[in-house]
């Protein structure tokens, strides 16, 4: 069974600093997709970044980047130059290449301190 | 703004009643998925519809049912509501295929009393 684990229920970061959110997953598949979604207080889940498992290169989107370690089944999110608007719940998610279901972790609540 | 819209945004129902939640997918998307998010938890997959057919189901009982219409909008129906059904119900749309990004609406908050 696919499981996604986020071991940090809460994290905080000073504005303009860098923070890393951790995610591990369990799968027997070799081809799959990984995602980070952000859920602000408005509750709408917003895509932050997407990684394809067959690509060795780590995905980046502006201030957001991932450290994808396939052998370790680890997928961490790094937020650089943190901004007040980055404060939200962050969910790590997994999707199989042949599956239609996303598996989500329990989330990490990120606080940005001015 | 994802282009996925859900209604109603909030509603309160009594245990045993039935509820219908609605979702309009992003333009061009033919696949709709529904997720249940309990307080303090990550979203849990209920089911997915692709071109009006159910295309996968999570671990939810049959009293959770759905429909997808020719314009790819969708409904989630829950019968015989239980207190544990209180949650945020999220609709997500995508353009078919596996591994494609899903785009979420703002959700419908259901409270069962």
PDB file of C-alpha atoms in Angstrom:
ATOM      1  CA  UNK A   1       0.000   0.000   0.000  1.00  0.00           C
ATOM      2  CA  UNK A   2       1.143   3.508  -0.720  1.00  0.00           C
ATOM      3  CA  UNK A   3       1.678   5.723   2.297  1.00  0.00           C
ATOM      4  CA  UNK A   4       2.997   9.235   2.630  1.00  0.00           C
ATOM      5  CA  UNK A   5       4.529  10.422   5.880  1.00  0.00           C
ATOM      6  CA  UNK A   6       5.166  13.977   6.949  1.00  0.00           C
ATOM      7  CA  UNK A   7       6.930  13.832  10.292  1.00  0.00           C
ATOM      8  CA  UNK A   8       6.861  17.558  11.044  1.00  0.00           C
ATOM      9  CA  UNK A   9       3.377  18.642  12.136  1.00  0.00           C
ATOM     10  CA  UNK A  10       4.556  22.246  12.545  1.00  0.00           C
ATOM     11  CA  UNK A  11       7.488  24.299  11.329  1.00  0.00           C
ATOM     12  CA  UNK A  12       8.394  27.960  11.592  1.00  0.00           C
ATOM     13  CA  UNK A  13      10.785  30.170   9.663  1.00  0.00           C
ATOM     14  CA  UNK A  14      11.908  33.768   9.822  1.00  0.00           C
ATOM     15  CA  UNK A  15      10.885  35.914   6.910  1.00  0.00           C
ATOM     16  CA  UNK A  16      13.562  35.852   4.151  1.00  0.00           C
ATOM     17  CA  UNK A  17      15.119  32.689   5.552  1.00  0.00           C
ATOM     18  CA  UNK A  18      15.077  29.150   4.139  1.00  0.00           C
ATOM     19  CA  UNK A  19      13.059  26.224   5.442  1.00  0.00           C
ATOM     20  CA  UNK A  20      12.881  22.560   4.450  1.00  0.00           C
ATOM     21  CA  UNK A  21       9.772  20.409   4.867  1.00  0.00           C
ATOM     22  CA  UNK A  22      10.241  16.648   4.964  1.00  0.00           C
ATOM     23  CA  UNK A  23       8.253  13.898   3.281  1.00  0.00           C
ATOM     24  CA  UNK A  24       8.825  10.180   2.928  1.00  0.00           C
ATOM     25  CA  UNK A  25       6.712   7.682   1.055  1.00  0.00           C
ATOM     26  CA  UNK A  26       6.386   3.964   0.695  1.00  0.00           C
ATOM     27  CA  UNK A  27       5.866   2.287  -2.655  1.00  0.00           C
ATOM     28  CA  UNK A  28       6.937  -0.752  -4.624  1.00  0.00           C
ATOM     29  CA  UNK A  29       6.429   1.076  -7.923  1.00  0.00           C
ATOM     30  CA  UNK A  30       9.309   2.411  -9.981  1.00  0.00           C
ATOM     31  CA  UNK A  31       7.385   5.012 -11.920  1.00  0.00           C
ATOM     32  CA  UNK A  32       5.259   7.547 -10.090  1.00  0.00           C
ATOM     33  CA  UNK A  33       4.728  11.232  -9.431  1.00  0.00           C
ATOM     34  CA  UNK A  34       5.225  13.344  -6.345  1.00  0.00           C
ATOM     35  CA  UNK A  35       3.653  16.665  -5.499  1.00  0.00           C
ATOM     36  CA  UNK A  36       3.663  19.381  -2.907  1.00  0.00           C
ATOM     37  CA  UNK A  37       0.411  21.246  -2.371  1.00  0.00           C
ATOM     38  CA  UNK A  38      -0.141  24.333  -0.242  1.00  0.00           C
ATOM     39  CA  UNK A  39      -3.403  24.882   1.634  1.00  0.00           C
ATOM     40  CA  UNK A  40      -3.797  28.409   3.024  1.00  0.00           C
ATOM     41  CA  UNK A  41      -6.592  29.340   5.454  1.00  0.00           C
ATOM     42  CA  UNK A  42      -8.902  29.801   2.446  1.00  0.00           C
ATOM     43  CA  UNK A  43      -8.716  25.952   2.232  1.00  0.00           C
ATOM     44  CA  UNK A  44      -8.079  25.782  -1.518  1.00  0.00           C
ATOM     45  CA  UNK A  45      -5.267  23.368  -2.282  1.00  0.00           C
ATOM     46  CA  UNK A  46      -2.719  24.968  -4.591  1.00  0.00           C
ATOM     47  CA  UNK A  47      -0.043  23.081  -6.488  1.00  0.00           C
ATOM     48  CA  UNK A  48       3.453  24.128  -5.460  1.00  0.00           C
ATOM     49  CA  UNK A  49       5.647  21.706  -7.363  1.00  0.00           C
ATOM     50  CA  UNK A  50       5.554  18.365  -9.220  1.00  0.00           C
ATOM     51  CA  UNK A  51       8.284  15.752  -9.643  1.00  0.00           C
ATOM     52  CA  UNK A  52       8.334  12.796 -12.014  1.00  0.00           C
ATOM     53  CA  UNK A  53      10.128   9.828 -10.472  1.00  0.00           C
ATOM     54  CA  UNK A  54      11.905   8.857 -13.691  1.00  0.00           C
ATOM     55  CA  UNK A  55      13.599  12.265 -13.794  1.00  0.00           C
ATOM     56  CA  UNK A  56      16.738  12.474 -11.704  1.00  0.00           C
ATOM     57  CA  UNK A  57      16.820  16.245 -11.854  1.00  0.00           C
ATOM     58  CA  UNK A  58      15.123  17.929  -8.915  1.00  0.00           C
ATOM     59  CA  UNK A  59      12.159  20.130  -9.817  1.00  0.00           C
ATOM     60  CA  UNK A  60      12.284  23.858  -9.098  1.00  0.00           C
ATOM     61  CA  UNK A  61       9.663  26.587  -9.258  1.00  0.00           C
ATOM     62  CA  UNK A  62      11.030  30.010  -8.425  1.00  0.00           C
ATOM     63  CA  UNK A  63      11.715  29.995  -4.650  1.00  0.00           C
ATOM     64  CA  UNK A  64      10.522  26.407  -4.267  1.00  0.00           C
ATOM     65  CA  UNK A  65      12.708  23.391  -4.950  1.00  0.00           C
ATOM     66  CA  UNK A  66      12.708  19.737  -3.993  1.00  0.00           C
ATOM     67  CA  UNK A  67      15.329  17.240  -2.933  1.00  0.00           C
ATOM     68  CA  UNK A  68      14.157  13.957  -4.451  1.00  0.00           C
ATOM     69  CA  UNK A  69      16.010  10.912  -3.180  1.00  0.00           C
ATOM     70  CA  UNK A  70      14.417   7.941  -4.956  1.00  0.00           C
ATOM     71  CA  UNK A  71      16.376   5.200  -3.235  1.00  0.00           C
ATOM     72  CA  UNK A  72      15.584   6.664   0.168  1.00  0.00           C
ATOM     73  CA  UNK A  73      11.967   7.393  -0.871  1.00  0.00           C
ATOM     74  CA  UNK A  74      12.358  10.930   0.349  1.00  0.00           C
ATOM     75  CA  UNK A  75      10.885  14.087  -1.173  1.00  0.00           C
ATOM     76  CA  UNK A  76      11.609  17.274   0.761  1.00  0.00           C
ATOM     77  CA  UNK A  77      10.515  20.796  -0.142  1.00  0.00           C
ATOM     78  CA  UNK A  78      12.837  23.748   0.270  1.00  0.00           C
ATOM     79  CA  UNK A  79      11.395  27.237   0.425  1.00  0.00           C
ATOM     80  CA  UNK A  80      13.962  29.986  -0.053  1.00  0.00           C
ATOM     81  CA  UNK A  81      13.529  33.650   0.877  1.00  0.00           C
ATOM     82  CA  UNK A  82      10.380  32.821   2.838  1.00  0.00           C
ATOM     83  CA  UNK A  83       7.539  35.316   2.584  1.00  0.00           C
ATOM     84  CA  UNK A  84       4.553  35.956   4.828  1.00  0.00           C
ATOM     85  CA  UNK A  85       2.298  34.590   2.099  1.00  0.00           C
ATOM     86  CA  UNK A  86       4.028  31.212   2.347  1.00  0.00           C
ATOM     87  CA  UNK A  87       2.311  30.566   5.667  1.00  0.00           C
ATOM     88  CA  UNK A  88      -0.021  27.604   5.131  1.00  0.00           C
ATOM     89  CA  UNK A  89      -0.431  23.854   5.494  1.00  0.00           C
ATOM     90  CA  UNK A  90       1.813  21.970   3.110  1.00  0.00           C
ATOM     91  CA  UNK A  91       0.841  18.512   1.918  1.00  0.00           C
ATOM     92  CA  UNK A  92       3.066  16.015   0.207  1.00  0.00           C
ATOM     93  CA  UNK A  93       1.257  13.724  -2.245  1.00  0.00           C
ATOM     94  CA  UNK A  94       2.028  10.636  -4.301  1.00  0.00           C
ATOM     95  CA  UNK A  95       0.402   9.292  -7.452  1.00  0.00           C
ATOM     96  CA  UNK A  96       1.235   6.055  -9.247  1.00  0.00           C
ATOM     97  CA  UNK A  97       1.927   6.151 -12.958  1.00  0.00           C
ATOM     98  CA  UNK A  98      -0.914   3.678 -13.487  1.00  0.00           C
ATOM     99  CA  UNK A  99      -3.186   4.977 -10.768  1.00  0.00           C
ATOM    100  CA  UNK A 100      -5.791   7.653 -10.546  1.00  0.00           C
ATOM    101  CA  UNK A 101      -5.612   8.216  -6.798  1.00  0.00           C
ATOM    102  CA  UNK A 102      -3.491  10.731  -4.955  1.00  0.00           C
ATOM    103  CA  UNK A 103      -2.197   9.727  -1.535  1.00  0.00           C
ATOM    104  CA  UNK A 104      -1.625  12.643   0.819  1.00  0.00           C
ATOM    105  CA  UNK A 105       0.398  13.016   3.979  1.00  0.00           C
ATOM    106  CA  UNK A 106      -1.030  14.585   7.121  1.00  0.00           C
ATOM    107  CA  UNK A 107       0.508  17.957   6.383  1.00  0.00           C
ATOM    108  CA  UNK A 108       3.008  20.387   7.895  1.00  0.00           C
ATOM    109  CA  UNK A 109       1.790  23.716   9.206  1.00  0.00           C
ATOM    110  CA  UNK A 110       4.289  26.427   8.268  1.00  0.00           C
ATOM    111  CA  UNK A 111       4.426  29.698  10.180  1.00  0.00           C
ATOM    112  CA  UNK A 112       6.430  32.614   8.797  1.00  0.00           C
ATOM    113  CA  UNK A 113       7.677  35.003  11.456  1.00  0.00           C
ATOM    114  CA  UNK A 114       8.043  38.653  10.417  1.00  0.00           C
TER     115      UNK A 114
ATOM    116  CA  UNK B   1      -7.445  30.537  -9.131  1.00  0.00           C
ATOM    117  CA  UNK B   2      -7.830  27.016 -10.528  1.00  0.00           C
ATOM    118  CA  UNK B   3     -11.127  27.397 -12.369  1.00  0.00           C
ATOM    119  CA  UNK B   4     -12.700  24.623 -10.298  1.00  0.00           C
ATOM    120  CA  UNK B   5     -15.822  25.777  -8.508  1.00  0.00           C
ATOM    121  CA  UNK B   6     -17.786  24.004  -5.798  1.00  0.00           C
ATOM    122  CA  UNK B   7     -21.144  24.591  -4.167  1.00  0.00           C
ATOM    123  CA  UNK B   8     -22.344  25.050  -1.549  1.00  0.00           C
ATOM    124  CA  UNK B   9     -19.390  26.355   0.437  1.00  0.00           C
ATOM    125  CA  UNK B  10     -20.885  25.500   3.818  1.00  0.00           C
ATOM    126  CA  UNK B  11     -23.837  23.431   4.912  1.00  0.00           C
ATOM    127  CA  UNK B  12     -25.238  21.789   8.019  1.00  0.00           C
ATOM    128  CA  UNK B  13     -27.187  18.538   7.875  1.00  0.00           C
ATOM    129  CA  UNK B  14     -28.790  16.264  10.415  1.00  0.00           C
ATOM    130  CA  UNK B  15     -27.667  12.675  10.933  1.00  0.00           C
ATOM    131  CA  UNK B  16     -29.560  10.356   8.590  1.00  0.00           C
ATOM    132  CA  UNK B  17     -30.193  13.001   5.950  1.00  0.00           C
ATOM    133  CA  UNK B  18     -28.836  13.057   2.429  1.00  0.00           C
ATOM    134  CA  UNK B  19     -26.586  15.684   0.823  1.00  0.00           C
ATOM    135  CA  UNK B  20     -25.535  16.610  -2.710  1.00  0.00           C
ATOM    136  CA  UNK B  21     -22.370  18.575  -3.399  1.00  0.00           C
ATOM    137  CA  UNK B  22     -21.588  20.034  -6.807  1.00  0.00           C
ATOM    138  CA  UNK B  23     -18.438  20.745  -8.757  1.00  0.00           C
ATOM    139  CA  UNK B  24     -17.637  22.435 -12.047  1.00  0.00           C
ATOM    140  CA  UNK B  25     -14.326  21.358 -13.471  1.00  0.00           C
ATOM    141  CA  UNK B  26     -11.688  23.543 -15.053  1.00  0.00           C
ATOM    142  CA  UNK B  27     -12.332  24.243 -18.713  1.00  0.00           C
ATOM    143  CA  UNK B  28     -10.937  21.455 -20.876  1.00  0.00           C
ATOM    144  CA  UNK B  29     -10.658  18.946 -18.028  1.00  0.00           C
ATOM    145  CA  UNK B  30     -12.506  15.635 -18.448  1.00  0.00           C
ATOM    146  CA  UNK B  31     -11.697  13.993 -15.125  1.00  0.00           C
ATOM    147  CA  UNK B  32     -13.082  14.824 -11.705  1.00  0.00           C
ATOM    148  CA  UNK B  33     -11.964  13.393  -8.372  1.00  0.00           C
ATOM    149  CA  UNK B  34     -13.536  13.832  -4.967  1.00  0.00           C
ATOM    150  CA  UNK B  35     -11.640  13.875  -1.685  1.00  0.00           C
ATOM    151  CA  UNK B  36     -12.721  14.027   1.942  1.00  0.00           C
ATOM    152  CA  UNK B  37     -10.552  16.029   4.314  1.00  0.00           C
ATOM    153  CA  UNK B  38     -11.305  15.628   8.006  1.00  0.00           C
ATOM    154  CA  UNK B  39     -10.042  18.270  10.399  1.00  0.00           C
ATOM    155  CA  UNK B  40      -6.294  18.015  10.868  1.00  0.00           C
ATOM    156  CA  UNK B  41      -5.894  15.335   8.209  1.00  0.00           C
ATOM    157  CA  UNK B  42      -4.789  15.111   4.616  1.00  0.00           C
ATOM    158  CA  UNK B  43      -7.372  14.558   1.871  1.00  0.00           C
ATOM    159  CA  UNK B  44      -8.641  11.005   1.377  1.00  0.00           C
ATOM    160  CA  UNK B  45      -9.651   9.773  -2.081  1.00  0.00           C
ATOM    161  CA  UNK B  46     -13.356   8.996  -2.450  1.00  0.00           C
ATOM    162  CA  UNK B  47     -13.662   8.302  -6.188  1.00  0.00           C
ATOM    163  CA  UNK B  48     -12.877   9.581  -9.643  1.00  0.00           C
ATOM    164  CA  UNK B  49     -15.014  10.062 -12.731  1.00  0.00           C
ATOM    165  CA  UNK B  50     -13.656  10.021 -16.262  1.00  0.00           C
ATOM    166  CA  UNK B  51     -15.971  10.738 -19.185  1.00  0.00           C
ATOM    167  CA  UNK B  52     -19.066  10.078 -17.052  1.00  0.00           C
ATOM    168  CA  UNK B  53     -17.879   6.698 -15.736  1.00  0.00           C
ATOM    169  CA  UNK B  54     -16.545   5.905 -12.272  1.00  0.00           C
ATOM    170  CA  UNK B  55     -12.837   5.272 -12.729  1.00  0.00           C
ATOM    171  CA  UNK B  56     -11.616   4.217  -9.330  1.00  0.00           C
ATOM    172  CA  UNK B  57     -12.866   4.314  -5.793  1.00  0.00           C
ATOM    173  CA  UNK B  58     -11.247   4.670  -2.403  1.00  0.00           C
ATOM    174  CA  UNK B  59     -12.231   2.995   0.846  1.00  0.00           C
ATOM    175  CA  UNK B  60     -15.639   4.628   1.220  1.00  0.00           C
ATOM    176  CA  UNK B  61     -19.000   2.844   1.638  1.00  0.00           C
ATOM    177  CA  UNK B  62     -21.615   2.698  -1.133  1.00  0.00           C
ATOM    178  CA  UNK B  63     -23.651   5.470   0.484  1.00  0.00           C
ATOM    179  CA  UNK B  64     -21.058   7.755  -1.110  1.00  0.00           C
ATOM    180  CA  UNK B  65     -21.996   7.978  -4.765  1.00  0.00           C
ATOM    181  CA  UNK B  66     -21.384  10.319  -7.626  1.00  0.00           C
ATOM    182  CA  UNK B  67     -22.216  11.431 -11.104  1.00  0.00           C
ATOM    183  CA  UNK B  68     -20.399  13.153 -13.912  1.00  0.00           C
ATOM    184  CA  UNK B  69     -22.330  15.009 -16.572  1.00  0.00           C
ATOM    185  CA  UNK B  70     -21.578  15.474 -20.297  1.00  0.00           C
ATOM    186  CA  UNK B  71     -20.078  18.901 -19.563  1.00  0.00           C
ATOM    187  CA  UNK B  72     -17.762  17.124 -17.060  1.00  0.00           C
ATOM    188  CA  UNK B  73     -19.283  18.771 -14.020  1.00  0.00           C
ATOM    189  CA  UNK B  74     -19.888  16.394 -11.148  1.00  0.00           C
ATOM    190  CA  UNK B  75     -21.975  15.672  -8.063  1.00  0.00           C
ATOM    191  CA  UNK B  76     -21.107  13.873  -4.853  1.00  0.00           C
ATOM    192  CA  UNK B  77     -24.056  12.358  -3.018  1.00  0.00           C
ATOM    193  CA  UNK B  78     -23.903  11.046   0.514  1.00  0.00           C
ATOM    194  CA  UNK B  79     -26.870   9.149   1.945  1.00  0.00           C
ATOM    195  CA  UNK B  80     -27.685   8.319   5.561  1.00  0.00           C
ATOM    196  CA  UNK B  81     -25.297  10.927   6.902  1.00  0.00           C
ATOM    197  CA  UNK B  82     -23.238  10.053   9.951  1.00  0.00           C
ATOM    198  CA  UNK B  83     -21.493  12.392  12.382  1.00  0.00           C
ATOM    199  CA  UNK B  84     -18.098  11.225  11.051  1.00  0.00           C
ATOM    200  CA  UNK B  85     -19.030  12.503   7.598  1.00  0.00           C
ATOM    201  CA  UNK B  86     -18.388  16.030   8.887  1.00  0.00           C
ATOM    202  CA  UNK B  87     -15.447  17.223   6.807  1.00  0.00           C
ATOM    203  CA  UNK B  88     -14.257  19.412   3.968  1.00  0.00           C
ATOM    204  CA  UNK B  89     -15.138  17.821   0.627  1.00  0.00           C
ATOM    205  CA  UNK B  90     -12.742  18.729  -2.134  1.00  0.00           C
ATOM    206  CA  UNK B  91     -13.318  18.374  -5.825  1.00  0.00           C
ATOM    207  CA  UNK B  92     -10.344  18.240  -8.173  1.00  0.00           C
ATOM    208  CA  UNK B  93     -10.240  18.213 -11.940  1.00  0.00           C
ATOM    209  CA  UNK B  94      -7.576  17.094 -14.366  1.00  0.00           C
ATOM    210  CA  UNK B  95      -7.076  16.298 -18.014  1.00  0.00           C
ATOM    211  CA  UNK B  96      -7.330  12.514 -17.968  1.00  0.00           C
ATOM    212  CA  UNK B  97      -4.258  10.338 -17.785  1.00  0.00           C
ATOM    213  CA  UNK B  98      -2.288   9.102 -14.870  1.00  0.00           C
ATOM    214  CA  UNK B  99       0.070  11.296 -12.956  1.00  0.00           C
ATOM    215  CA  UNK B 100      -1.431  14.479 -14.275  1.00  0.00           C
ATOM    216  CA  UNK B 101      -1.710  17.329 -11.833  1.00  0.00           C
ATOM    217  CA  UNK B 102      -5.100  17.696 -10.208  1.00  0.00           C
ATOM    218  CA  UNK B 103      -6.496  21.163  -9.555  1.00  0.00           C
ATOM    219  CA  UNK B 104      -8.718  21.709  -6.552  1.00  0.00           C
ATOM    220  CA  UNK B 105     -11.762  23.787  -5.827  1.00  0.00           C
ATOM    221  CA  UNK B 106     -12.231  25.625  -2.551  1.00  0.00           C
ATOM    222  CA  UNK B 107     -14.236  22.814  -1.040  1.00  0.00           C
ATOM    223  CA  UNK B 108     -17.593  22.330   0.632  1.00  0.00           C
ATOM    224  CA  UNK B 109     -17.669  22.292   4.410  1.00  0.00           C
ATOM    225  CA  UNK B 110     -20.198  19.729   5.639  1.00  0.00           C
ATOM    226  CA  UNK B 111     -21.225  19.617   9.272  1.00  0.00           C
ATOM    227  CA  UNK B 112     -23.441  16.756  10.406  1.00  0.00           C
ATOM    228  CA  UNK B 113     -25.253  17.287  13.711  1.00  0.00           C
TER     229      UNK B 113
END
